[in-house]
Amino acid sequence: MAKRIDVSTHRGDAGVALIHLRTNQMGFVWHDRAVDAGIDGTIEIRDPGTGAMSNRHLLVQSKASARPFAGENDRSFHYTCEQRDIDYWMQAEAPVLLICSHPESEQAWWMHVQAWFTDPVRRASGRIDFDKATQRFDATAAPRLLSLADPHAQARLVTAEQRPEVLLSNLLPVTMPPTIYSSPTAAASAGEVYQVMRAEPAAATRLDWTLHGGRLFTFADPTGTALSRAVTGAPETVGVGEWETDPVGERNLVRLLNRALIHDVAGDCTYHAGRDLIFFSATPDLTHRKIVGGTGQPRLVFHAKHNKRTGKISYYKHAALRWQFLHLDDAWLCALTPEAHYTRDGYRDSRFIADLLAGLKRLDRNPAVRGHVRMWATYLRGERPLLDQDATRLLDFGPPLTFTSQVGIDDADWLTDHRTTASPPTTAGIPGDAPATEDALSLFDEV
């Protein structure tokens, strides 16, 4: 009598074969188990780009059927597991997948059984509910299986290679005047100082000063300026070096540096006290404004954004900057953090500023931030036409510091999703306003 393989066994093999096929399409590796005691095989995570194996596994139990599963319709079905199988699966250290399939139509769906049966009620019933739309076992499931097999991304850590790489920082060296003018004052608050200066219409209001302990400090001699009415005696001079060695003096020096920067850019930029940043002011006629960026190309720093449906102006966008002065290794540096500011009419804050900022943070990636840093560095260094071209600046900035690393990462490789043949997405649009390339992680990011 000829040997036979019954229909049930044949269909079971077809179900495993379908899982094998789908696993290969994901770029992973299927391992059959010679002896089946509730687990038909394992899926091992593999990097399709390099072929590197991760030693991260998913255990798989296959259930194949030619007939509809219980309660099956176009949207869902359920499967009832035996308690001894559930007990066996729940003891596994690796994630266990139950994959139900119709091999004849090449359809399959999966469930992570440990997560499902964590609920005692579900475990007691043994029933698993499948959603056909969200639990298809095909190439679209690869990211979820990857996260399930490697939740801490240990297999996806970027590996650096031995090659020199120059890193551009957001730190600018700062040169300041060597002398600080310390003058006695009767003013007890900043408001009183501004009130006194406004009473001197012939002299321009100055922003480059700070108060502490009944004295007014500035890098410029207040004599002959609007600040002369705010002081009550002749100024004394203090060397910057004397303040650098004293904690209180250093804090006052940082405050003075902050005010000096705001004063230097006042012809172009507005200081926003609430957000503690500067932003490029609106043009008189609210037309867009461009300045030369770090690459020599023009970048928009102020422009209107229109509603696509109505064509009306929704808000105005301003390039903005937060900064921080740091005293490190006997040198003063300014750390730049590019930002954006939004107004309804070029002056008053937009009512939707929080939502607009949140949307910008989701879009801006490293290339965009790098471009903004270089633009602000170019601007602060004076490599641009100031509105007040003849004004004397108090602070001078050097080029952004660079650092050389002996190891580096191939950006083109780690931005590529090796599960697909598509190139990383690119964007085009208004300079300074378009989102940059998506920094999408590949499976392993190994170079």
mmCIF file with all atom_site columns, C-alpha atoms in Angstrom, residues 13 22 32 35 55 73 102 119 125 175 182 190 194 204 212 252 282 315 338 346-347 350 359 366 379 381 390 447:
data_model
loop_
_atom_site.group_PDB
_atom_site.id
_atom_site.type_symbol
_atom_site.label_atom_id
_atom_site.label_alt_id
_atom_site.label_comp_id
_atom_site.label_asym_id
_atom_site.label_entity_id
_atom_site.label_seq_id
_atom_site.pdbx_PDB_ins_code
_atom_site.Cartn_x
_atom_site.Cartn_y
_atom_site.Cartn_z
_atom_site.occupancy
_atom_site.B_iso_or_equiv
_atom_site.pdbx_formal_charge
_atom_site.auth_seq_id
_atom_site.auth_comp_id
_atom_site.auth_asym_id
_atom_site.auth_atom_id
_atom_site.pdbx_PDB_model_num
ATOM 1  C CA . ASP A 1 13  ? 2.758   22.297  5.704  1.00 0.00 ? 13  ASP A CA 1
ATOM 2  C CA . ARG A 1 22  ? 6.097   36.090  4.067  1.00 0.00 ? 22  ARG A CA 1
ATOM 3  C CA . ASP A 1 32  ? 11.799  25.246  10.853 1.00 0.00 ? 32  ASP A CA 1
ATOM 4  C CA . VAL A 1 35  ? 10.062  18.477  16.423 1.00 0.00 ? 35  VAL A CA 1
ATOM 5  C CA . ASN A 1 55  ? 20.108  36.573  17.148 1.00 0.00 ? 55  ASN A CA 1
ATOM 6  C CA . ASN A 1 73  ? -16.223 37.731  8.149  1.00 0.00 ? 73  ASN A CA 1
ATOM 7  C CA . HIS A 1 102 ? -5.766  30.325  4.625  1.00 0.00 ? 102 HIS A CA 1
ATOM 8  C CA . ASP A 1 119 ? -5.479  39.600  30.745 1.00 0.00 ? 119 ASP A CA 1
ATOM 9  C CA . SER A 1 125 ? -11.428 31.807  27.862 1.00 0.00 ? 125 SER A CA 1
ATOM 10 C CA . THR A 1 175 ? 34.955  88.433  21.978 1.00 0.00 ? 175 THR A CA 1
ATOM 11 C CA . SER A 1 182 ? 30.039  100.463 36.768 1.00 0.00 ? 182 SER A CA 1
ATOM 12 C CA . ALA A 1 190 ? 14.598  98.106  34.836 1.00 0.00 ? 190 ALA A CA 1
ATOM 13 C CA . TYR A 1 194 ? 13.631  102.862 30.719 1.00 0.00 ? 194 TYR A CA 1
ATOM 14 C CA . ALA A 1 204 ? 18.525  106.571 21.494 1.00 0.00 ? 204 ALA A CA 1
ATOM 15 C CA . HIS A 1 212 ? 22.760  94.907  40.496 1.00 0.00 ? 212 HIS A CA 1
ATOM 16 C CA . ASN A 1 252 ? 26.218  89.663  36.047 1.00 0.00 ? 252 ASN A CA 1
ATOM 17 C CA . ALA A 1 282 ? 8.581   92.329  10.157 1.00 0.00 ? 282 ALA A CA 1
ATOM 18 C CA . TYR A 1 315 ? 0.082   83.983  10.022 1.00 0.00 ? 315 TYR A CA 1
ATOM 19 C CA . PRO A 1 338 ? 17.417  78.060  16.231 1.00 0.00 ? 338 PRO A CA 1
ATOM 20 C CA . GLY A 1 346 ? 3.981   90.744  11.953 1.00 0.00 ? 346 GLY A CA 1
ATOM 21 C CA . TYR A 1 347 ? 3.903   92.082  15.528 1.00 0.00 ? 347 TYR A CA 1
ATOM 22 C CA . SER A 1 350 ? -0.301  84.236  16.732 1.00 0.00 ? 350 SER A CA 1
ATOM 23 C CA . GLY A 1 359 ? 4.188   70.959  13.857 1.00 0.00 ? 359 GLY A CA 1
ATOM 24 C CA . ASN A 1 366 ? 19.157  67.558  11.403 1.00 0.00 ? 366 ASN A CA 1
ATOM 25 C CA . TYR A 1 379 ? 24.319  86.767  10.678 1.00 0.00 ? 379 TYR A CA 1
ATOM 26 C CA . ARG A 1 381 ? 29.366  87.397  12.640 1.00 0.00 ? 381 ARG A CA 1
ATOM 27 C CA . ASP A 1 390 ? 26.911  102.186 10.852 1.00 0.00 ? 390 ASP A CA 1
ATOM 28 C CA . VAL A 1 447 ? 28.116  50.427  8.365  1.00 0.00 ? 447 VAL A CA 1
#
